[in-house]
CSV table of C-alpha atoms (C1' of nucleotides) in Angstrom, one decimal:
chain,number,residue,atom,x,y,z
A,1,UNK,CA,13.3,27.1,29.7
A,2,UNK,CA,14.1,29.7,32.3
A,3,UNK,CA,10.9,31.5,31.4
A,4,UNK,CA,7.8,31.4,33.5
A,5,UNK,CA,4.6,30.6,31.8
A,6,UNK,CA,2.7,33.5,33.4
A,7,UNK,CA,-0.1,33.2,31.1
A,8,UNK,CA,-1.2,30.0,32.7
A,9,UNK,CA,-2.0,31.8,36.1
A,10,UNK,CA,-4.3,34.3,37.4
A,11,UNK,CA,-3.3,37.9,37.7
A,12,UNK,CA,-3.2,37.7,41.5
A,13,UNK,CA,-1.1,34.6,41.4
A,14,UNK,CA,1.5,36.4,39.3
A,15,UNK,CA,1.3,39.4,41.4
A,16,UNK,CA,1.9,37.5,44.6
A,17,UNK,CA,4.8,35.6,42.9
A,18,UNK,CA,6.3,38.9,41.7
A,19,UNK,CA,6.4,40.3,45.2
A,20,UNK,CA,7.6,37.2,46.7
A,21,UNK,CA,10.4,36.9,44.1
A,22,UNK,CA,11.4,40.5,44.9
A,23,UNK,CA,11.8,39.6,48.6
A,24,UNK,CA,13.5,36.3,47.6
A,25,UNK,CA,17.0,37.7,48.1
A,26,UNK,CA,18.7,38.4,51.4
A,27,UNK,CA,20.2,41.5,50.2
A,28,UNK,CA,16.8,43.0,49.4
A,29,UNK,CA,15.4,41.8,52.7
A,30,UNK,CA,18.4,43.5,54.4
A,31,UNK,CA,17.9,46.7,52.4
A,32,UNK,CA,14.2,46.9,53.4
A,33,UNK,CA,15.0,46.2,57.0
A,34,UNK,CA,17.7,48.9,57.0
A,35,UNK,CA,15.3,51.4,55.3
A,36,UNK,CA,12.8,50.7,57.9
A,37,UNK,CA,15.2,51.1,60.7
A,38,UNK,CA,16.5,54.4,59.5
A,39,UNK,CA,13.4,55.4,57.6
A,40,UNK,CA,15.4,57.2,55.2
A,41,UNK,CA,18.7,56.3,53.7
A,42,UNK,CA,21.0,56.9,50.7
A,43,UNK,CA,22.5,54.2,48.7
A,44,UNK,CA,26.0,54.7,49.9
A,45,UNK,CA,24.9,54.0,53.4
A,46,UNK,CA,23.9,50.6,52.3
A,47,UNK,CA,27.2,50.0,50.6
A,48,UNK,CA,29.0,50.2,53.9
A,49,UNK,CA,26.2,48.4,55.7
A,50,UNK,CA,25.8,45.3,53.5
A,51,UNK,CA,29.4,44.7,52.0
A,52,UNK,CA,28.1,44.4,48.4
A,53,UNK,CA,29.4,46.6,45.6
A,54,UNK,CA,27.6,49.9,44.8
A,55,UNK,CA,26.5,48.7,41.4
A,56,UNK,CA,25.0,45.6,42.9
A,57,UNK,CA,23.0,47.5,45.6
A,58,UNK,CA,21.9,49.9,43.0
A,59,UNK,CA,20.4,47.0,41.0
A,60,UNK,CA,18.6,45.6,44.0
A,61,UNK,CA,17.2,49.1,44.8
A,62,UNK,CA,16.0,49.3,41.1
A,63,UNK,CA,14.1,46.0,41.6
A,64,UNK,CA,12.4,47.2,44.7
A,65,UNK,CA,11.6,50.5,43.1
A,66,UNK,CA,10.1,48.6,40.1
A,67,UNK,CA,7.9,46.8,42.5
A,68,UNK,CA,6.7,50.1,44.0
A,69,UNK,CA,7.9,49.1,47.5
A,70,UNK,CA,10.3,52.0,47.8
A,71,UNK,CA,10.6,55.5,46.4
A,72,UNK,CA,13.7,57.3,45.5
A,73,UNK,CA,13.8,61.1,45.5
A,74,UNK,CA,16.8,63.1,44.3
A,75,UNK,CA,18.5,65.0,47.0
A,76,UNK,CA,21.4,66.9,45.6
A,77,UNK,CA,24.1,64.5,44.6
A,78,UNK,CA,22.5,61.7,46.5
A,79,UNK,CA,19.1,59.9,46.3
A,80,UNK,CA,16.9,59.4,49.3
A,81,UNK,CA,15.2,56.1,49.4
A,82,UNK,CA,12.1,55.5,51.5
A,83,UNK,CA,9.5,52.7,51.8
A,84,UNK,CA,6.2,53.5,50.3
A,85,UNK,CA,3.9,52.8,53.3
A,86,UNK,CA,0.8,52.4,51.0
A,87,UNK,CA,2.3,49.8,48.9
A,88,UNK,CA,3.9,48.1,51.9
A,89,UNK,CA,0.6,47.9,53.5
A,90,UNK,CA,-1.0,46.5,50.4
A,91,UNK,CA,1.5,43.8,50.0
A,92,UNK,CA,1.3,42.9,53.6
A,93,UNK,CA,-2.4,42.4,53.1
A,94,UNK,CA,-2.0,40.3,50.0
A,95,UNK,CA,0.4,38.0,51.9
A,96,UNK,CA,-1.8,37.8,55.0
A,97,UNK,CA,-4.7,36.8,52.8
A,98,UNK,CA,-2.7,34.1,51.1
A,99,UNK,CA,-1.4,32.7,54.3
A,100,UNK,CA,-4.9,32.8,55.9
A,101,UNK,CA,-6.3,30.7,53.1
A,102,UNK,CA,-5.2,27.7,55.0
A,103,UNK,CA,-6.9,27.7,58.4
A,104,UNK,CA,-7.3,24.3,59.6
A,105,UNK,CA,-9.4,22.9,56.7
A,106,UNK,CA,-10.8,19.5,57.4
A,107,UNK,CA,-9.1,16.3,56.5
A,108,UNK,CA,-10.8,16.2,53.2
A,109,UNK,CA,-10.7,13.7,50.4
A,110,UNK,CA,-7.6,11.6,51.0
A,111,UNK,CA,-7.0,8.5,53.0
A,112,UNK,CA,-7.4,8.6,56.8
A,113,UNK,CA,-3.7,7.9,57.5
A,114,UNK,CA,-2.5,10.4,54.9
A,115,UNK,CA,-0.4,13.2,56.4
B,1,UNK,CA,27.9,36.1,39.5
B,2,UNK,CA,24.5,34.4,39.8
B,3,UNK,CA,25.4,33.3,43.2
B,4,UNK,CA,24.0,35.0,46.3
B,5,UNK,CA,26.5,36.0,49.0
B,6,UNK,CA,24.5,34.5,51.7
B,7,UNK,CA,27.4,34.8,54.2
B,8,UNK,CA,26.9,38.5,54.3
B,9,UNK,CA,23.5,38.3,55.8
B,10,UNK,CA,21.8,37.1,59.1
B,11,UNK,CA,20.4,33.5,59.3
B,12,UNK,CA,16.9,35.1,59.6
B,13,UNK,CA,17.4,37.3,56.5
B,14,UNK,CA,18.5,34.2,54.5
B,15,UNK,CA,15.6,32.2,55.8
B,16,UNK,CA,13.1,34.9,54.9
B,17,UNK,CA,14.6,35.2,51.5
B,18,UNK,CA,14.5,31.4,50.9
B,19,UNK,CA,10.9,31.2,51.8
B,20,UNK,CA,10.0,34.2,49.6
B,21,UNK,CA,12.0,32.8,46.7
B,22,UNK,CA,10.1,29.6,47.0
B,23,UNK,CA,6.9,31.5,46.9
B,24,UNK,CA,8.3,33.6,44.0
B,25,UNK,CA,6.8,31.6,41.2
B,26,UNK,CA,3.1,31.6,40.2
B,27,UNK,CA,3.1,27.9,39.6
B,28,UNK,CA,4.1,27.3,43.2
B,29,UNK,CA,1.5,29.7,44.4
B,30,UNK,CA,-1.1,27.9,42.4
B,31,UNK,CA,0.1,24.6,43.7
B,32,UNK,CA,-0.2,25.7,47.3
B,33,UNK,CA,-3.6,27.3,46.6
B,34,UNK,CA,-4.8,24.1,45.1
B,35,UNK,CA,-3.5,22.1,48.0
B,36,UNK,CA,-5.3,24.3,50.3
B,37,UNK,CA,-8.6,24.1,48.5
B,38,UNK,CA,-8.5,20.3,48.1
B,39,UNK,CA,-6.4,19.8,51.3
B,40,UNK,CA,-4.9,16.8,49.7
B,41,UNK,CA,-3.9,16.2,46.2
B,42,UNK,CA,-1.7,14.1,44.0
B,43,UNK,CA,0.7,15.3,41.3
B,44,UNK,CA,-1.4,14.2,38.4
B,45,UNK,CA,-4.4,16.4,39.6
B,46,UNK,CA,-2.0,19.4,39.3
B,47,UNK,CA,-0.9,18.5,35.8
B,48,UNK,CA,-4.4,18.7,34.6
B,49,UNK,CA,-5.0,21.8,36.7
B,50,UNK,CA,-2.1,23.9,35.8
B,51,UNK,CA,-1.2,23.0,32.3
B,52,UNK,CA,2.4,22.4,33.0
B,53,UNK,CA,4.2,19.1,32.2
B,54,UNK,CA,4.4,16.5,34.8
B,55,UNK,CA,8.1,16.8,35.2
B,56,UNK,CA,7.9,20.5,35.8
B,57,UNK,CA,5.3,20.2,38.5
B,58,UNK,CA,7.2,17.5,40.2
B,59,UNK,CA,10.2,19.8,40.3
B,60,UNK,CA,8.0,22.6,41.9
B,61,UNK,CA,6.7,20.2,44.4
B,62,UNK,CA,10.2,19.1,45.2
B,63,UNK,CA,11.1,22.7,46.0
B,64,UNK,CA,8.1,23.2,48.2
B,65,UNK,CA,9.0,19.9,49.9
B,66,UNK,CA,12.5,21.0,50.6
B,67,UNK,CA,11.2,24.1,52.2
B,68,UNK,CA,9.2,21.9,54.5
B,69,UNK,CA,5.9,23.6,53.4
B,70,UNK,CA,4.3,20.4,52.1
B,71,UNK,CA,4.6,16.7,52.9
B,72,UNK,CA,4.2,13.9,50.5
B,73,UNK,CA,3.1,10.4,51.6
B,74,UNK,CA,3.1,7.5,49.3
B,75,UNK,CA,-0.5,6.2,48.7
B,76,UNK,CA,-0.4,3.1,46.5
B,77,UNK,CA,0.6,4.2,43.0
B,78,UNK,CA,0.3,7.8,43.8
B,79,UNK,CA,1.5,10.3,46.3
B,80,UNK,CA,-0.6,12.4,48.5
B,81,UNK,CA,0.6,15.9,49.0
B,82,UNK,CA,-0.6,18.0,51.9
B,83,UNK,CA,0.5,21.3,53.5
B,84,UNK,CA,2.3,21.1,56.7
B,85,UNK,CA,0.2,23.4,58.9
B,86,UNK,CA,3.0,23.8,61.5
B,87,UNK,CA,5.5,25.0,59.0
B,88,UNK,CA,2.9,27.1,57.3
B,89,UNK,CA,2.1,28.8,60.6
B,90,UNK,CA,5.7,29.4,61.3
B,91,UNK,CA,6.3,31.1,57.9
B,92,UNK,CA,3.2,33.1,58.2
B,93,UNK,CA,4.5,34.4,61.5
B,94,UNK,CA,8.0,35.2,60.1
B,95,UNK,CA,6.4,37.2,57.2
B,96,UNK,CA,4.0,39.0,59.6
B,97,UNK,CA,6.8,40.1,61.7
B,98,UNK,CA,8.8,41.2,58.8
B,99,UNK,CA,5.9,43.3,57.4
B,100,UNK,CA,5.1,44.6,60.9
B,101,UNK,CA,8.5,46.1,61.3
B,102,UNK,CA,7.4,49.1,59.4
B,103,UNK,CA,4.6,50.7,61.4
B,104,UNK,CA,4.6,54.4,60.8
B,105,UNK,CA,8.1,55.3,61.9
B,106,UNK,CA,8.8,58.9,62.2
B,107,UNK,CA,10.1,61.0,59.4
B,108,UNK,CA,13.7,60.5,60.5
B,109,UNK,CA,16.9,61.9,59.3
B,110,UNK,CA,16.3,63.0,55.9
B,111,UNK,CA,15.2,66.3,54.4
B,112,UNK,CA,11.6,67.5,55.1
B,113,UNK,CA,10.3,67.2,51.5
B,114,UNK,CA,11.9,63.8,51.0
B,115,UNK,CA,9.3,61.1,50.2
C,1,DC,C1',4.9,-12.3,34.7
C,2,DC,C1',3.0,-8.3,32.0
C,3,DT,C1',1.3,-3.9,31.6
C,4,DA,C1',-0.6,0.5,32.9
C,5,DT,C1',-0.2,4.3,36.0
C,6,DT,C1',2.2,7.5,38.7
C,7,DA,C1',5.8,10.2,40.1
C,8,DA,C1',10.9,11.1,40.4
C,9,DT,C1',14.9,11.9,38.0
C,10,DC,C1',18.2,13.0,34.2
C,11,DG,C1',19.7,15.6,30.5
C,12,DT,C1',19.3,19.6,27.9
C,13,DA,C1',17.9,24.1,26.1
C,14,DA,C1',16.4,28.7,27.0
C,15,DT,C1',16.4,32.4,29.8
C,16,DA,C1',17.0,34.9,34.4
C,17,DT,C1',19.6,36.4,38.1
C,18,DT,C1',23.6,37.9,40.6
C,19,DG,C1',27.7,40.5,41.2
C,20,DC,C1',31.0,43.6,39.6
C,21,DA,C1',34.1,46.8,36.9
C,22,DT,C1',33.5,50.4,34.1
C,23,DT,C1',31.5,54.2,32.2
C,24,DG,C1',28.2,58.1,32.2
C,25,DA,C1',25.7,62.0,34.2
C,26,DA,C1',24.8,65.5,37.5
C,27,DG,C1',25.6,68.3,41.5
C,28,DC,C1',28.9,70.4,44.8
C,29,DG,C1',33.1,72.7,46.6
C,30,DA,C1',37.4,75.0,45.7
D,1,DT,C1',36.6,75.4,35.3
D,2,DC,C1',38.4,71.2,37.5
D,3,DG,C1',38.1,67.6,40.2
D,4,DC,C1',35.3,64.9,43.5
D,5,DT,C1',31.4,62.6,45.1
D,6,DT,C1',27.3,60.0,44.3
D,7,DC,C1',24.3,57.1,42.0
D,8,DA,C1',22.6,55.1,37.4
D,9,DA,C1',23.3,52.4,33.3
D,10,DT,C1',25.7,49.1,30.6
D,11,DG,C1',28.1,45.0,29.6
D,12,DC,C1',30.2,40.9,31.0
D,13,DA,C1',30.9,36.3,33.4
D,14,DA,C1',29.3,32.8,36.5
D,15,DT,C1',25.6,30.5,38.1
D,16,DA,C1',20.5,29.5,39.0
D,17,DT,C1',16.0,28.7,37.3
D,18,DT,C1',12.3,27.1,34.4
D,19,DA,C1',10.5,23.9,31.4
D,20,DC,C1',10.1,19.6,29.0
D,21,DG,C1',10.9,15.0,26.7
D,22,DA,C1',12.8,10.7,27.9
D,23,DT,C1',13.8,7.4,31.0
D,24,DT,C1',13.5,5.0,35.3
D,25,DA,C1',11.4,3.1,39.6
D,26,DA,C1',7.6,1.5,42.1
D,27,DT,C1',3.3,-0.3,42.6
D,28,DA,C1',-1.3,-2.0,41.5
D,29,DG,C1',-4.1,-5.0,38.9
D,30,DG,C1',-4.8,-8.6,35.8
DNA sequence: CCTATTAATCGTAATATTGCATTGAAGCGA
DNA sequence: TCGCTTCAATGCAATATTACGATTAATAGG
C-alpha cells in the first residue's frame, strides 16, 4: 500500500534502509559529491551544476539534512551547506558492516549444485 | 513528476543511486541479512521470517534479482536464492569509494565560522 | 490423473516520491 | 524604502512504490 511496515523490522534495519533510500537518487548522490568536491557550497551553485529547478534541489537538500548528513548554516542571504563528517563516518561504518556480513560463508544448507 | 531525470547524471551516479534505492527498504535489508545468515534460502522461509505476504516478498526478491545481487535457481518445487558474491563485492567497493571521497578535505571557500 | 506445495504474476488500493511553479520571508544594495 | 537576490515552504500533477489477495504455472508425490 505504498507504506512500509517498519514495525516488522529491527531498528538497525530501518536505519540502514533510511540511509540507503536517501542515497537512492542520483541527484542526491550528485549533490553530495559536489559538496565533497567544493567542501562548501550554496544551493544556487547546485542549480547551475545539476540542471534541476531550485525548488527541487532545495527539497533534496532538505532530505539530506533530515538524515543529518549535511548541515546548513545561514550566511547572509545564502545558506552554506556542508557535509557533517561525523555522521558521514557513522553511516560509512554502518554500510561497511552490512557489506562485510557476507564474507565467503560456506556453502551451507542447500543442494550441492545450487548457485 | 515522480520520474527521476536520470539523463542529467553520470552513469556512475545513477548506478550508485540504483543500488542504494534497492537497499532502501528494510524488508530487502532483512532479506539480504537472512540470505547471508543461512547462505541459501527459499522464499517460503522468508514469509515465515519476515511477516510479509508471499507476494510482497516475491516482489522484493525480484528487485534484488534485477540488481544482480541475488541469484535464484530452481530446486524441485522451490527456488533457492543465494547472494552473488561477485556482485556483492562490486557494490561494496562502489560504496566504499563513494564514502571515501570525503576524507577530511580542507575548510575551503566558505566563511570561517561556517559549519 | 489429482492434489498439494511453491513461487511468480496480475490487478488493485493506498501512499510516497519527484519535479516544478508559485509564493513567502529575509537580507542586501541603491 | 524599493527592488533584488537567495532560499524555504506550499501545493499540484505525474509517476513510483509498497502491500496484498487472487490467480496462474510448474513440479513433486501419490
